[in-house]
Tab-separated table of C-alpha atoms in Angstrom:
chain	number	residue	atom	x	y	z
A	48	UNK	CA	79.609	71.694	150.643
A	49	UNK	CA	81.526	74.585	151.038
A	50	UNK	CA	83.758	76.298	148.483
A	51	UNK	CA	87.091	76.543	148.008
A	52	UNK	CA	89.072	78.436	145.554
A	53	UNK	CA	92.891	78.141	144.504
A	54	UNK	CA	95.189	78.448	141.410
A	55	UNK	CA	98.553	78.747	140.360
A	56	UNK	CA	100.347	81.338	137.969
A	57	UNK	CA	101.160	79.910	134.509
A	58	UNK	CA	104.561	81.322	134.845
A	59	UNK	CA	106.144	77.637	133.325
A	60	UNK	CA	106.111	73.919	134.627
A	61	UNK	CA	105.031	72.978	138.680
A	62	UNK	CA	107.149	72.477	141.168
A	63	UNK	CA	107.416	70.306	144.589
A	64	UNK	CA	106.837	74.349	146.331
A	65	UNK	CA	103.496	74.094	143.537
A	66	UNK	CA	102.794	70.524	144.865
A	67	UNK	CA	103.692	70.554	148.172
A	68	UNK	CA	102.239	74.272	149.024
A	69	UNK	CA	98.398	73.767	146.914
A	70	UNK	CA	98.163	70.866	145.042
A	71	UNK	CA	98.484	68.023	147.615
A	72	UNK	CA	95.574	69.844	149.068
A	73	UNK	CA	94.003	70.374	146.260
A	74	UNK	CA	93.960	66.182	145.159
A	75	UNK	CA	92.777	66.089	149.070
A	76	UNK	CA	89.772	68.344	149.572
A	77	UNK	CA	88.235	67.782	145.792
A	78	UNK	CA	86.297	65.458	147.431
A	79	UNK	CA	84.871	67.069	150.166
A	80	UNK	CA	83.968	70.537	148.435
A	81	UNK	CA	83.081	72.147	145.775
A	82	UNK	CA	85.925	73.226	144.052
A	83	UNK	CA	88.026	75.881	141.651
A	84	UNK	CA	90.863	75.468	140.707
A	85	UNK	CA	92.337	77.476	138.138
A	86	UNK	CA	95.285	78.335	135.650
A	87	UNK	CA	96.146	82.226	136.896
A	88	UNK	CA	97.561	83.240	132.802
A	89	UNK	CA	96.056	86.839	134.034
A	90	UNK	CA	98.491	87.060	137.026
A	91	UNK	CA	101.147	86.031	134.839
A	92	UNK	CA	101.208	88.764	132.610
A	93	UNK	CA	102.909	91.039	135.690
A	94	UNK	CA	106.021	89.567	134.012
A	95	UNK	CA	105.043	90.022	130.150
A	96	UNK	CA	105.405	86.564	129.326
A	97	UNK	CA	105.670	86.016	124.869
A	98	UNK	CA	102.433	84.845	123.300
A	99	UNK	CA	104.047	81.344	122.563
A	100	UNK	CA	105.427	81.043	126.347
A	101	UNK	CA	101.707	81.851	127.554
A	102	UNK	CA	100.085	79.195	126.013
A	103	UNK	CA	102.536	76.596	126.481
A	104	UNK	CA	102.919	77.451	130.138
A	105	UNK	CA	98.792	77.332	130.457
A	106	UNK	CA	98.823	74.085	128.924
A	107	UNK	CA	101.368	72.773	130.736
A	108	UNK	CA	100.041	73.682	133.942
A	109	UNK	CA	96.187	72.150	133.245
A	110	UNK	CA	98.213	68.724	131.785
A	111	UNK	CA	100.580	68.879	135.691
A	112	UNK	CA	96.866	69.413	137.604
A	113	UNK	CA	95.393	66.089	135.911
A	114	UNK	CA	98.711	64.488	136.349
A	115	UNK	CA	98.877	65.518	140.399
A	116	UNK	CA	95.820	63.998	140.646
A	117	UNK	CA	92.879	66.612	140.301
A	118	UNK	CA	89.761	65.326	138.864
A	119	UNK	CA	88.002	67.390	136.242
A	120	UNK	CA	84.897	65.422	137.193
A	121	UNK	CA	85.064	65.828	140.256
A	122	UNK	CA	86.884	69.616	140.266
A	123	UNK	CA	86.305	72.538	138.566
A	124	UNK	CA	89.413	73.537	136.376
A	125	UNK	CA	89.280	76.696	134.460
A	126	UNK	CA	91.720	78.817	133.030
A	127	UNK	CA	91.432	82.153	134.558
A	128	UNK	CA	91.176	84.934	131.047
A	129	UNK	CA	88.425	82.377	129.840
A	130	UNK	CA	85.947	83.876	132.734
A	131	UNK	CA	86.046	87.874	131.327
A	132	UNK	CA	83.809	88.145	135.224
A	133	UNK	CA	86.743	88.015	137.042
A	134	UNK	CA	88.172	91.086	135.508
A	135	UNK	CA	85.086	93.074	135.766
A	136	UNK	CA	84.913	92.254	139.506
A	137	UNK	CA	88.872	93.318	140.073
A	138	UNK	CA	87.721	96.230	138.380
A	139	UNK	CA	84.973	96.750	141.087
A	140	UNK	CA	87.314	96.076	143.909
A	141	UNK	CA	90.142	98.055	142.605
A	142	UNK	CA	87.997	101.151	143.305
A	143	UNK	CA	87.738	100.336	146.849
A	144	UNK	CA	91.378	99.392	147.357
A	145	UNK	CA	93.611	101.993	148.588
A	146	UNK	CA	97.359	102.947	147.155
A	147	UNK	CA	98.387	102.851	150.923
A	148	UNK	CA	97.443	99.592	151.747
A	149	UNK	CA	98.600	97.664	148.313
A	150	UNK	CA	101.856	99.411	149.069
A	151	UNK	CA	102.574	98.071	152.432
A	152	UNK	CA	102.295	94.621	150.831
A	153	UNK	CA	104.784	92.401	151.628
A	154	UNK	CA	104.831	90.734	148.205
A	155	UNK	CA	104.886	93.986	146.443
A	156	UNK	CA	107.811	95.301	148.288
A	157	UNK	CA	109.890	92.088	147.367
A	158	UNK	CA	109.114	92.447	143.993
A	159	UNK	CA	110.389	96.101	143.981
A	160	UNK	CA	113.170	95.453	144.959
A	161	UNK	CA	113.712	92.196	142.855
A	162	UNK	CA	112.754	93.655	139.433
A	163	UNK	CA	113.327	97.650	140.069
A	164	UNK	CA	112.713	98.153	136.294
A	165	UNK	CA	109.446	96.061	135.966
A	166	UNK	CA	106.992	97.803	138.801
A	167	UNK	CA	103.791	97.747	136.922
A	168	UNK	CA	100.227	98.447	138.106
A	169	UNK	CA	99.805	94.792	138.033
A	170	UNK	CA	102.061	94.362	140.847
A	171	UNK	CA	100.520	96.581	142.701
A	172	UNK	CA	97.200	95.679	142.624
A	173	UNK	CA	97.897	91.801	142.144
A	174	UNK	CA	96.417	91.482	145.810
A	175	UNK	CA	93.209	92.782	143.851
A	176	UNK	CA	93.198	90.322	141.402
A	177	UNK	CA	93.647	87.818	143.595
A	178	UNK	CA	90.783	88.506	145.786
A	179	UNK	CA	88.457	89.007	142.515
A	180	UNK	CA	89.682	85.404	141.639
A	181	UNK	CA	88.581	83.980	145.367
A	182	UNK	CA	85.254	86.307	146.186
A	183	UNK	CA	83.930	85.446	142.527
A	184	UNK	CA	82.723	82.138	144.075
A	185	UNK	CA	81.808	82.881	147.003
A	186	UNK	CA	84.886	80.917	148.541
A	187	UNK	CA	85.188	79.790	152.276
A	188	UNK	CA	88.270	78.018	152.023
A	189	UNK	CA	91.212	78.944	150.033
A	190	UNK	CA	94.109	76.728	150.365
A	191	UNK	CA	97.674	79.082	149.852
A	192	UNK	CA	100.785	79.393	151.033
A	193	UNK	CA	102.406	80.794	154.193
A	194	UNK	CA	103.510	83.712	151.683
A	195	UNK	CA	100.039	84.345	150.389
A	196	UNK	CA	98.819	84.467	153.822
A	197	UNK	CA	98.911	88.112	154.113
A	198	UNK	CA	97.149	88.328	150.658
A	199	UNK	CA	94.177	86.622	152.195
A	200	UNK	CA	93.813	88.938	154.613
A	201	UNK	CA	93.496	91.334	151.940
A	202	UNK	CA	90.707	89.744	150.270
A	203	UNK	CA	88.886	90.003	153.661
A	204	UNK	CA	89.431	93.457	153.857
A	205	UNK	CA	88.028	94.378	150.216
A	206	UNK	CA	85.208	91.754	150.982
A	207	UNK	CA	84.312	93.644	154.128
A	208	UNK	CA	85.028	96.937	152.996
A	209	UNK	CA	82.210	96.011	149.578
A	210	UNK	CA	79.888	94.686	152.279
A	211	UNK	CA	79.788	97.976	153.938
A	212	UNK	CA	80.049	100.493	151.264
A	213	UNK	CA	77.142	99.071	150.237
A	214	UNK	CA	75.318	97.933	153.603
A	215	UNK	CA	74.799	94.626	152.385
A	216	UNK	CA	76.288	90.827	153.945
A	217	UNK	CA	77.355	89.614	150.407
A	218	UNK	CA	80.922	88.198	150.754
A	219	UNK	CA	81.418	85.905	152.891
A	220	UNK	CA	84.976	85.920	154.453
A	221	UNK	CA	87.562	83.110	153.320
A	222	UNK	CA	89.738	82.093	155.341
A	223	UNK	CA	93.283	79.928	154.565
A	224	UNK	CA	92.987	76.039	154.571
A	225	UNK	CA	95.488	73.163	154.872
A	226	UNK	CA	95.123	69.367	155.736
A	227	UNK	CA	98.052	69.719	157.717
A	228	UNK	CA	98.559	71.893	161.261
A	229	UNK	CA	100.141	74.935	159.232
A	230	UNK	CA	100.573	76.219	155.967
A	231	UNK	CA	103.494	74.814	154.091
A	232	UNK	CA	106.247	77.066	152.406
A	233	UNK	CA	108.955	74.947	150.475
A	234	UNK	CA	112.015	76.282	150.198
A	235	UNK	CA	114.206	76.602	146.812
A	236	UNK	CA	117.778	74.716	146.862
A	237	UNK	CA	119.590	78.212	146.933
A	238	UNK	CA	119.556	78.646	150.366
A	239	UNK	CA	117.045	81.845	150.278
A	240	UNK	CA	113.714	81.636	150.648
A	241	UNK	CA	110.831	79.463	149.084
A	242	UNK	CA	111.367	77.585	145.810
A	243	UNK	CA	110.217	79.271	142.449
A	244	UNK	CA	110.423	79.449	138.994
A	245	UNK	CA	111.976	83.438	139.324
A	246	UNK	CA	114.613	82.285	141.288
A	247	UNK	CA	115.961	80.236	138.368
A	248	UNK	CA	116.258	76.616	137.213
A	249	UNK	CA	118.487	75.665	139.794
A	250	UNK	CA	116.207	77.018	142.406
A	251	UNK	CA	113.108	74.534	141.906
A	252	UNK	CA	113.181	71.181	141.534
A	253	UNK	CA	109.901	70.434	138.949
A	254	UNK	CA	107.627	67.913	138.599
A	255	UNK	CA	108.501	67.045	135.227
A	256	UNK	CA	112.188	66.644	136.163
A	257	UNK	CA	113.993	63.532	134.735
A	258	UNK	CA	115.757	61.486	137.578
A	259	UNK	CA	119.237	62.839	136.404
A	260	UNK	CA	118.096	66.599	136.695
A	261	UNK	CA	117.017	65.779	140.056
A	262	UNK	CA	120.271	64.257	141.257
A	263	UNK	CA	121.955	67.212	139.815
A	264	UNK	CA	120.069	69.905	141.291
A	265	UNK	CA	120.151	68.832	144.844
A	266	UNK	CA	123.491	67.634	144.643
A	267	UNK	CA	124.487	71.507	143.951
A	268	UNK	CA	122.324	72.450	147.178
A	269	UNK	CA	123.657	75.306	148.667
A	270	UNK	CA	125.290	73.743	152.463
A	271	UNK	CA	127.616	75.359	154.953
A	272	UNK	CA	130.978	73.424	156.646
A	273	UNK	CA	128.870	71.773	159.097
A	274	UNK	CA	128.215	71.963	162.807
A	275	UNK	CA	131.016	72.635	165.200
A	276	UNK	CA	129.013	72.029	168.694
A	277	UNK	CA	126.087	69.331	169.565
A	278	UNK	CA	122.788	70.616	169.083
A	279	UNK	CA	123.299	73.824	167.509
A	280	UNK	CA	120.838	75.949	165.638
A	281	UNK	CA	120.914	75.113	161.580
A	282	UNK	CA	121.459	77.862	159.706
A	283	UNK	CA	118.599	79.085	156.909
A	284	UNK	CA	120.799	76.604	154.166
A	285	UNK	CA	120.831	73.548	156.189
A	286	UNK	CA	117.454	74.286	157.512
A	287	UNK	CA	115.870	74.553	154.111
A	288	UNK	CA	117.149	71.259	153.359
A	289	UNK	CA	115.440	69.438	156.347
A	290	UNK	CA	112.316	71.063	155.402
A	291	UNK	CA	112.792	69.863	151.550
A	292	UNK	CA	113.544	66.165	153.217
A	293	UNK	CA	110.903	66.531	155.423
A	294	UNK	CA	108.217	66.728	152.933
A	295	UNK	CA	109.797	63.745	150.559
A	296	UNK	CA	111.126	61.376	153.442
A	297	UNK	CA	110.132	59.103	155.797
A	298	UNK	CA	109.882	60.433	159.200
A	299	UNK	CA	112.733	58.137	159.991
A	300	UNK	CA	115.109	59.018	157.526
A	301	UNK	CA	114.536	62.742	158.854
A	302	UNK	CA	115.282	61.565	162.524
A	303	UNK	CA	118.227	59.747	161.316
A	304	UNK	CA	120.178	63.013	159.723
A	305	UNK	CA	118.725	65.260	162.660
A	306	UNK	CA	120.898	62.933	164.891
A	307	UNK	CA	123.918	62.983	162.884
A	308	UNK	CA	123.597	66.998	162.565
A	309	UNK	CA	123.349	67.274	166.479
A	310	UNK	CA	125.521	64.783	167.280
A	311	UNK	CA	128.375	66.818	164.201
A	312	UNK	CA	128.522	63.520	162.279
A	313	UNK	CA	126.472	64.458	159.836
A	314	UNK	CA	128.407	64.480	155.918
A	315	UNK	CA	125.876	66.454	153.739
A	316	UNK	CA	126.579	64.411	150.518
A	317	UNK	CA	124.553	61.682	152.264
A	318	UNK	CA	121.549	63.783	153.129
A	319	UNK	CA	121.804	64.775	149.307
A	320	UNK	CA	121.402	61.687	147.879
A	321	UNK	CA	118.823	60.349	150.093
A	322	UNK	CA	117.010	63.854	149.598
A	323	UNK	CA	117.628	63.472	145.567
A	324	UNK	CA	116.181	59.785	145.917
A	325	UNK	CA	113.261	60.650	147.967
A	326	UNK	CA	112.468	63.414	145.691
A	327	UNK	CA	112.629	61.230	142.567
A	328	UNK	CA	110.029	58.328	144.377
A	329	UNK	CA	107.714	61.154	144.826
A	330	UNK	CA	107.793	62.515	141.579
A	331	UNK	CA	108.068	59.379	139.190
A	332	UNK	CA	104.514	58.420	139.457
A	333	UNK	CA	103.293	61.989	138.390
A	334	UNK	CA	106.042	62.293	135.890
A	335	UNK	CA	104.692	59.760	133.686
A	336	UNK	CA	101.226	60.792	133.674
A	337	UNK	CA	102.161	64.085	132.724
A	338	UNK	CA	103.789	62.154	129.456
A	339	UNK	CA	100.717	60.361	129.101
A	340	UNK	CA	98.386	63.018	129.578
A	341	UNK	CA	100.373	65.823	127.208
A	342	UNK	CA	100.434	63.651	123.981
A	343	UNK	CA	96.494	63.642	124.602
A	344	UNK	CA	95.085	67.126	123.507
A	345	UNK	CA	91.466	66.504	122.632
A	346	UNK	CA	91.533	65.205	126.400
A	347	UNK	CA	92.918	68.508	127.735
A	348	UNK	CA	90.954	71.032	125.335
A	349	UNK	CA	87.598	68.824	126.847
A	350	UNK	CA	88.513	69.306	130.193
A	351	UNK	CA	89.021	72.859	129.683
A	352	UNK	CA	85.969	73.380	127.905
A	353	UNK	CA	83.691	71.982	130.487
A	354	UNK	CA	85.202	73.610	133.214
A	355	UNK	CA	85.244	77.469	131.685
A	356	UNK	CA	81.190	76.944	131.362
A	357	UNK	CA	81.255	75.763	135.183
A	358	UNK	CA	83.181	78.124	136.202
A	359	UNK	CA	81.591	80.761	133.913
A	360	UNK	CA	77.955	79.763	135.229
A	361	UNK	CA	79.123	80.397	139.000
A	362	UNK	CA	81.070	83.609	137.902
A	363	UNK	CA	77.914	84.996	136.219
A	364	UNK	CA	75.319	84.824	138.953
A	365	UNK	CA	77.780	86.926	141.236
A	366	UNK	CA	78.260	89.126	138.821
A	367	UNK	CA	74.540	89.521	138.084
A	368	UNK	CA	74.380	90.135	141.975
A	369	UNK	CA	77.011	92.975	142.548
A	370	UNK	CA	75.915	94.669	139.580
A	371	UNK	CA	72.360	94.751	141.449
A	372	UNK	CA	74.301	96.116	144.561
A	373	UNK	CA	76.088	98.792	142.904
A	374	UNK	CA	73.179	100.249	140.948
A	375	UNK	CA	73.937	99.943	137.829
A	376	UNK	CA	70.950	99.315	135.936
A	377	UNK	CA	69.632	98.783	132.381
A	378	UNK	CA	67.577	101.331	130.750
């Protein structure tokens, strides 16, 4: 089977961008390969999380994987400081990545200009990171978001670049995966961009949500004053909130408001609520096991356990081998 590799950032609870974007995919291809899936605590530390918020957010994020549907006998789930490898190798391919290139990053240059105060050399070489994360395994398959997409090209480039510095076919290139025709980007209920936890509460509507939240939230969706012609364009607001309905709904229920928006019939405070209802269906189910699963800790702590030695055993052996390729040597 071939390998895939994927986390999230323990940056606080999952969201339908979280579940919609990886771990749909994640509960999907599980079966089929051999898979890592882990709890990114090291990414998270770009934005200097507090000790207590770190280990709730890990936690929280391992209880929302088992909740989504990811089987920890099936899966590998790992939280990512617990494999000290993975920062030796971003330590190898930091030396080979260039201040140029990390730069140009699309990611990097939002974050600038986000968080002027807060550009760290974590930022900068998060691209690193991430491929250290992917190329420790050996991964074919790495199923991300449209926004990580240029991110994964990255990892190609430092997996290449290794490979010939050192005249030697180790990495294998990984490439993006998705069960569906393209990679999915969920957008936030702000009206800009995808939906995240930075953005703010309002932003993200999370797995964990009560029903009432939910309602609330979308209700408060940014919307414009409507069409004024048949079969105009939608703006980035209204578009954003066909693409949310789209993932929830039925295909039906999306034809239906299409019509009404193209035909200028269309009352927003109806697409709302069916959006709102939709999104509570979808997240009910998952909502409860994550109540079921977080009053169970020796549960989580075993999962945990076994999946740090897997993951620890695969991290290892490559490890073992670049070591061999670079030269260093014991005495």
């Amino acid at each position: 089977m071939e390998t895939v590799v994927s986390g999230i950032r323990s940056t606080g609870k999952l969201h339908l961008g979280n579940y919609y974007g990886a771990v749909t995919n994640f509960v999907q291809m599980q079966h089929e390969h051999n898979c890592y899936f882990f709890i990114a605590d090291l990414h998270s530390l770009t934005t200097h999380p507090t000790p207590e918020d770190l280990h709730a957010n890990v936690r929280q994020v391992v209880v929302e994987y088992l909740a989504a549907g990811i089987d920890p006998d099936v899966a590998t789930i790992y939280i990512q400081s617990d494999v000290p490898e993975v920062a030796e190798l971003y330590l190898y391919l930091n030396m080979n990545a260039y201040l140029g290139e990390l730069e140009r990053a699309t990611s990097f240059k939002d974050k600038v200009r986000a968080n002027p105060d807060n550009v760290n050399a974590g930022l900068l070489t998060y691209p690193v990171l991430m491929a250290a994360d992917i190329l420790l395994h050996r991964a074919t398959k790495v199923p991300v978001g449209k926004d990580q997409e240029q991110h994964l090209e990255m990892t190609r480039t430092f997996a290449n670049r290794f490979n010939r510095m050192y005249k030697t076919p180790y990495f294998i290139e990984p490439h993006a995966f998705s069960f569906s025709k393209q990679l999915v980007k969920i957008p936030g209920l702000d009206g800009k961009g995808k939906m995240g936890k930075s953005e703010g509460e309002a932003n993200a509507v999370y797995l964990s949500d009560t029903p009432e939240i939910i309602r609330k939230k979308v209700m408060r969706a940014v919307t414009d004053g409507g069409p004024t012609e048949p079969n105009q364009q939608k703006p980035e607001v209204i578009q954003n909130l066909f693409t949310l309905l789209a993932a929830v709904s039925a295909v039906d229920t999306v034809a239906h408001f299409d019509e009404l928006y193209n035909s200028c019939q269309i009352r927003y405070g109806d697409l709302k609520k069916q959006l709102a209802e939709d999104m509570i269906m979808a997240t009910t189910p998952i909502r409860a096991r994550i109540d079921e699963i977080s009053s169970d800790n020796e549960y989580i702590s075993k999962v945990i356990r076994r999946g740090n030695e897997k993951a620890r055993e695969s991290a290892r052996k490559t490890l073992a081998d670049i070591r061999q390729i670079i030269g260093f040597r014991k005495f």
